Amino acid sequence: MIYLKTPEEIIKIKKAGQILAVTAKQILDLAQPGVKLKYLDTVAKNLIEKAGGEPAFLNYFPYGASKPYLCSLCTSVNDVVVHGTPGEYKLKNGDILKLDFGVRYDGYNADAAWTAPIGSVSPEAQKLIDTTREALNRGIKAAEAGRKLGDIGYAIESYTKSQGFKVIEGLTGHGIGKEIHEDPVVMNEGKRGTGLKLEPGLVIAIEPMISIGASRITQLPDDSYATADGSLSAHFEHTIAITESGTEILTEFDS
Ligand code: MG
């Protein structure tokens, strides 16, 4: 069931998204070699709560997980694609960190992710990060009222393939609003002109997850997902709203 949002609801999701973006900026600045992931989680929780939001992933029980999630951030390093738990691990020079989290404000959620190079990374890792960011940009550009959901997946998939990388199978974007995960499923692959028609009021999280090697994933004991062959992966995500006056990214800074 797809819930289209009113302009007032979109404003609340955007408020959540702005708390998220401001927090993310500070966490990404702190993510340096030698920093413990657990520390980033503690800082993020404090920043979100100080700004009047709630960490949306904290105590969330995702489909397919064995237990509720007990942190505010997901911090996934190198081959781990998503749902990495911020524990005792200290970031190292050359790592790539995927930071993914949600913020709830006044009953509405926003969700976004970034991938950051830690110190200096290999040219291939940097190309993967740049490609994934651009795949998200292209997905967002395709998300216009009147077009179809398949156009978003096509934009992401075709660009990813053109750069020699793979779209991760089995992980997708999603609708978002009162719930962190709502319908529709937003695939990172697709055929142009197919699927749900995009209309004003639709709010979705678009989130390409891309690998240098395998497109298959495997679930680790902490419920995180890593690439099946251990190859590097990257992830970028924004929550966007399709409105009468165009498509708006709700999880980036107002400039
Ligand atoms: Mg998401």
Tab-separated table of C-alpha atoms and ligand atoms in Angstrom:
chain	number	residue	atom	x	y	z
A	1	MET	CA	0.000	0.000	0.000
A	2	ILE	CA	1.481	3.313	-1.078
A	3	TYR	CA	0.756	6.364	1.066
A	4	LEU	CA	1.117	9.615	-0.835
A	5	LYS	CA	2.129	12.483	1.458
A	6	THR	CA	0.556	15.916	1.835
A	7	PRO	CA	2.789	19.001	1.502
A	8	GLU	CA	2.605	19.354	5.322
A	9	GLU	CA	3.853	15.791	5.787
A	10	ILE	CA	6.687	16.392	3.320
A	11	ILE	CA	7.767	19.416	5.396
A	12	LYS	CA	8.047	17.155	8.460
A	13	ILE	CA	10.059	14.557	6.549
A	14	LYS	CA	12.310	17.370	5.344
A	15	LYS	CA	12.838	18.566	8.914
A	16	ALA	CA	13.894	15.019	9.850
A	17	GLY	CA	16.089	14.997	6.745
A	18	GLN	CA	17.814	18.219	7.706
A	19	ILE	CA	18.637	16.970	11.196
A	20	LEU	CA	19.997	13.890	9.453
A	21	ALA	CA	22.120	15.846	6.954
A	22	VAL	CA	23.624	18.160	9.573
A	23	THR	CA	24.464	15.158	11.772
A	24	ALA	CA	25.943	13.229	8.852
A	25	LYS	CA	28.223	16.108	7.926
A	26	GLN	CA	29.671	16.166	11.451
A	27	ILE	CA	30.033	12.384	11.658
A	28	LEU	CA	31.739	12.210	8.257
A	29	ASP	CA	34.203	14.899	9.402
A	30	LEU	CA	34.974	12.820	12.505
A	31	ALA	CA	35.464	9.580	10.538
A	32	GLN	CA	39.276	9.485	10.402
A	33	PRO	CA	41.886	6.760	10.855
A	34	GLY	CA	42.023	5.614	14.485
A	35	VAL	CA	38.430	6.554	15.332
A	36	LYS	CA	36.243	3.849	16.870
A	37	LEU	CA	32.882	3.266	15.165
A	38	LYS	CA	31.140	3.106	18.542
A	39	TYR	CA	32.280	6.675	19.230
A	40	LEU	CA	30.641	7.889	16.006
A	41	ASP	CA	27.400	6.231	17.092
A	42	THR	CA	27.437	7.947	20.498
A	43	VAL	CA	28.131	11.357	18.954
A	44	ALA	CA	25.392	10.908	16.348
A	45	LYS	CA	22.759	9.917	18.908
A	46	ASN	CA	23.549	13.026	20.969
A	47	LEU	CA	23.455	15.338	17.933
A	48	ILE	CA	20.140	13.931	16.698
A	49	GLU	CA	18.492	14.202	20.107
A	50	LYS	CA	19.853	17.712	20.733
A	51	ALA	CA	18.280	18.796	17.432
A	52	GLY	CA	14.883	17.461	18.568
A	53	GLY	CA	14.910	14.261	16.528
A	54	GLU	CA	15.104	10.580	17.361
A	55	PRO	CA	17.473	8.027	15.824
A	56	ALA	CA	15.057	6.040	13.640
A	57	PHE	CA	17.184	2.877	13.447
A	58	LEU	CA	17.542	2.522	17.226
A	59	ASN	CA	15.466	-0.485	18.370
A	60	TYR	CA	14.195	-1.009	14.820
A	61	PHE	CA	13.465	-4.624	13.951
A	62	PRO	CA	14.142	-4.961	10.210
A	63	TYR	CA	12.646	-7.743	8.155
A	64	GLY	CA	15.135	-10.618	7.917
A	65	ALA	CA	17.048	-9.655	11.088
A	66	SER	CA	17.312	-11.933	14.115
A	67	LYS	CA	17.018	-9.150	16.707
A	68	PRO	CA	16.205	-5.435	17.055
A	69	TYR	CA	18.957	-2.990	16.115
A	70	LEU	CA	20.588	-1.388	19.146
A	71	CYS	CA	22.511	1.491	17.551
A	72	SER	CA	21.688	4.834	15.941
A	73	LEU	CA	24.018	4.454	12.945
A	74	CYS	CA	24.823	1.679	10.548
A	75	THR	CA	28.562	1.748	9.845
A	76	SER	CA	29.603	-0.719	7.167
A	77	VAL	CA	33.288	-0.972	6.273
A	78	ASN	CA	34.841	-2.175	2.978
A	79	ASP	CA	33.083	-5.398	1.850
A	80	VAL	CA	30.192	-4.903	4.295
A	81	VAL	CA	27.400	-3.316	2.282
A	82	VAL	CA	24.754	-2.387	4.851
A	83	HIS	CA	23.631	-2.879	8.471
A	84	GLY	CA	27.179	-2.902	9.890
A	85	THR	CA	27.069	-2.381	13.667
A	86	PRO	CA	29.233	0.397	15.146
A	87	GLY	CA	31.348	-1.536	17.641
A	88	GLU	CA	34.956	-1.573	18.776
A	89	TYR	CA	36.442	-1.456	15.261
A	90	LYS	CA	38.822	1.465	14.669
A	91	LEU	CA	38.849	2.958	11.187
A	92	LYS	CA	42.072	2.440	9.258
A	93	ASN	CA	43.750	4.374	6.479
A	94	GLY	CA	42.431	3.023	3.162
A	95	ASP	CA	39.052	1.844	4.504
A	96	ILE	CA	35.822	2.920	2.916
A	97	LEU	CA	33.031	3.639	5.377
A	98	LYS	CA	29.339	3.496	4.568
A	99	LEU	CA	27.361	5.638	6.971
A	100	ASP	CA	23.616	4.938	6.845
A	101	PHE	CA	21.018	6.167	9.316
A	102	GLY	CA	17.514	7.423	9.798
A	103	VAL	CA	16.050	10.297	11.807
A	104	ARG	CA	12.464	10.620	13.048
A	105	TYR	CA	10.949	14.031	13.694
A	106	ASP	CA	7.370	14.622	14.800
A	107	GLY	CA	6.408	11.089	13.736
A	108	TYR	CA	8.041	11.196	10.280
A	109	ASN	CA	11.240	9.545	9.081
A	110	ALA	CA	14.079	10.383	6.711
A	111	ASP	CA	16.830	7.981	5.643
A	112	ALA	CA	20.146	8.620	3.897
A	113	ALA	CA	23.615	7.162	3.403
A	114	TRP	CA	27.062	8.277	2.318
A	115	THR	CA	30.318	6.474	1.582
A	116	ALA	CA	33.527	8.115	2.776
A	117	PRO	CA	37.164	7.330	2.009
A	118	ILE	CA	39.179	7.037	5.238
A	119	GLY	CA	42.597	8.631	4.797
A	120	SER	CA	43.882	7.794	1.335
A	121	VAL	CA	42.152	5.006	-0.567
A	122	SER	CA	43.034	3.095	-3.735
A	123	PRO	CA	42.080	4.654	-7.097
A	124	GLU	CA	39.659	1.766	-7.623
A	125	ALA	CA	37.945	2.414	-4.280
A	126	GLN	CA	37.659	6.115	-5.153
A	127	LYS	CA	36.171	5.255	-8.547
A	128	LEU	CA	33.625	2.988	-6.823
A	129	ILE	CA	32.632	5.794	-4.449
A	130	ASP	CA	32.341	8.347	-7.273
A	131	THR	CA	30.346	5.932	-9.436
A	132	THR	CA	27.885	5.134	-6.649
A	133	ARG	CA	27.341	8.839	-5.874
A	134	GLU	CA	26.734	9.530	-9.554
A	135	ALA	CA	24.390	6.512	-9.827
A	136	LEU	CA	22.298	8.065	-7.056
A	137	ASN	CA	22.322	11.452	-8.829
A	138	ARG	CA	21.122	9.793	-12.015
A	139	GLY	CA	18.432	7.856	-10.140
A	140	ILE	CA	17.182	11.091	-8.579
A	141	LYS	CA	17.165	12.879	-11.964
A	142	ALA	CA	14.979	10.086	-13.333
A	143	ALA	CA	12.518	10.442	-10.434
A	144	GLU	CA	10.184	12.958	-12.029
A	145	ALA	CA	6.407	13.125	-11.840
A	146	GLY	CA	4.898	11.297	-14.805
A	147	ARG	CA	7.811	8.913	-15.252
A	148	LYS	CA	7.935	5.330	-13.913
A	149	LEU	CA	9.719	3.575	-11.085
A	150	GLY	CA	11.578	1.444	-13.654
A	151	ASP	CA	13.213	4.618	-15.006
A	152	ILE	CA	15.004	5.099	-11.668
A	153	GLY	CA	16.325	1.522	-11.617
A	154	TYR	CA	17.339	1.767	-15.263
A	155	ALA	CA	19.285	4.998	-14.656
A	156	ILE	CA	21.188	3.449	-11.732
A	157	GLU	CA	21.846	0.090	-13.368
A	158	SER	CA	22.917	1.366	-16.780
A	159	TYR	CA	25.370	3.890	-15.347
A	160	THR	CA	26.826	1.331	-12.892
A	161	LYS	CA	27.394	-1.204	-15.663
A	162	SER	CA	28.966	1.445	-17.905
A	163	GLN	CA	31.631	1.946	-15.216
A	164	GLY	CA	32.337	-1.811	-14.944
A	165	PHE	CA	30.705	-2.282	-11.526
A	166	LYS	CA	27.763	-4.367	-10.270
A	167	VAL	CA	24.483	-3.487	-8.614
A	168	ILE	CA	24.107	-5.488	-5.389
A	169	GLU	CA	21.231	-7.973	-5.663
A	170	GLY	CA	18.467	-8.256	-3.092
A	171	LEU	CA	18.841	-4.833	-1.424
A	172	THR	CA	16.623	-1.968	-2.505
A	173	GLY	CA	15.335	1.493	-1.754
A	174	HIS	CA	11.853	2.044	-0.376
A	175	GLY	CA	8.970	4.351	0.344
A	176	ILE	CA	9.294	6.300	3.596
A	177	GLY	CA	7.100	8.405	5.865
A	178	LYS	CA	5.500	7.421	9.157
A	179	GLU	CA	7.396	4.147	8.747
A	180	ILE	CA	11.062	3.962	7.876
A	181	HIS	CA	10.299	1.300	5.265
A	182	GLU	CA	7.077	1.644	3.297
A	183	ASP	CA	5.924	0.625	-0.176
A	184	PRO	CA	6.987	0.837	-2.925
A	185	VAL	CA	10.181	-1.182	-3.274
A	186	VAL	CA	12.641	0.996	-5.238
A	187	MET	CA	14.883	-1.303	-7.239
A	188	ASN	CA	18.385	-0.373	-8.354
A	189	GLU	CA	17.709	-2.174	-11.648
A	190	GLY	CA	14.839	-1.749	-14.051
A	191	LYS	CA	13.368	-1.239	-17.451
A	192	ARG	CA	12.543	2.204	-18.756
A	193	GLY	CA	8.854	3.051	-18.865
A	194	THR	CA	7.769	0.195	-16.585
A	195	GLY	CA	6.375	-0.046	-13.069
A	196	LEU	CA	4.593	2.385	-10.810
A	197	LYS	CA	3.855	5.849	-12.162
A	198	LEU	CA	5.652	8.524	-10.128
A	199	GLU	CA	3.235	11.150	-8.847
A	200	PRO	CA	3.248	14.156	-6.531
A	201	GLY	CA	3.214	13.099	-2.869
A	202	LEU	CA	5.403	10.046	-3.410
A	203	VAL	CA	8.320	10.061	-0.957
A	204	ILE	CA	11.012	7.454	-1.497
A	205	ALA	CA	14.545	6.611	-0.427
A	206	ILE	CA	16.708	5.882	-3.466
A	207	GLU	CA	19.835	3.964	-2.499
A	208	PRO	CA	22.209	2.396	-4.999
A	209	MET	CA	24.489	-0.238	-3.444
A	210	ILE	CA	27.320	-1.126	-5.788
A	211	SER	CA	30.225	-3.561	-5.764
A	212	ILE	CA	33.526	-3.894	-7.578
A	213	GLY	CA	33.107	-7.694	-7.776
A	214	ALA	CA	30.183	-9.901	-6.746
A	215	SER	CA	26.605	-8.733	-6.957
A	216	ARG	CA	25.595	-11.421	-4.457
A	217	ILE	CA	25.615	-10.796	-0.714
A	218	THR	CA	25.918	-12.954	2.365
A	219	GLN	CA	24.459	-12.261	5.829
A	220	LEU	CA	26.992	-12.091	8.677
A	221	PRO	CA	26.279	-13.129	12.313
A	222	ASP	CA	25.603	-9.505	13.358
A	223	ASP	CA	22.862	-9.292	10.661
A	224	SER	CA	24.997	-7.119	8.380
A	225	TYR	CA	25.330	-7.987	4.695
A	226	ALA	CA	28.700	-8.289	2.941
A	227	THR	CA	29.591	-8.996	-0.672
A	228	ALA	CA	29.821	-12.769	-1.220
A	229	ASP	CA	33.387	-12.524	-2.598
A	230	GLY	CA	34.700	-9.940	-0.122
A	231	SER	CA	34.981	-7.199	-2.733
A	232	LEU	CA	34.539	-3.519	-1.880
A	233	SER	CA	31.081	-1.979	-1.942
A	234	ALA	CA	29.682	1.529	-1.747
A	235	HIS	CA	26.277	3.008	-0.896
A	236	PHE	CA	24.669	6.424	-1.246
A	237	GLU	CA	21.088	7.275	-0.371
A	238	HIS	CA	18.749	10.244	-0.272
A	239	THR	CA	15.125	10.588	0.705
A	240	ILE	CA	13.320	12.504	-2.031
A	241	ALA	CA	9.821	13.878	-2.524
A	242	ILE	CA	8.025	14.126	-5.832
A	243	THR	CA	5.966	17.314	-5.712
A	244	GLU	CA	3.814	19.463	-7.997
A	245	SER	CA	6.776	21.807	-8.444
A	246	GLY	CA	9.474	19.184	-9.032
A	247	THR	CA	11.515	16.635	-7.169
A	248	GLU	CA	13.099	17.702	-3.917
A	249	ILE	CA	15.977	16.033	-2.062
A	250	LEU	CA	14.992	16.059	1.639
A	251	THR	CA	18.278	14.864	3.132
A	252	GLU	CA	20.799	17.435	1.964
A	253	PHE	CA	21.695	20.889	3.175
A	254	ASP	CA	19.743	23.941	2.104
A	255	SER	CA	22.357	26.028	0.384
B	1	MG	MG	17.113	3.182	3.267
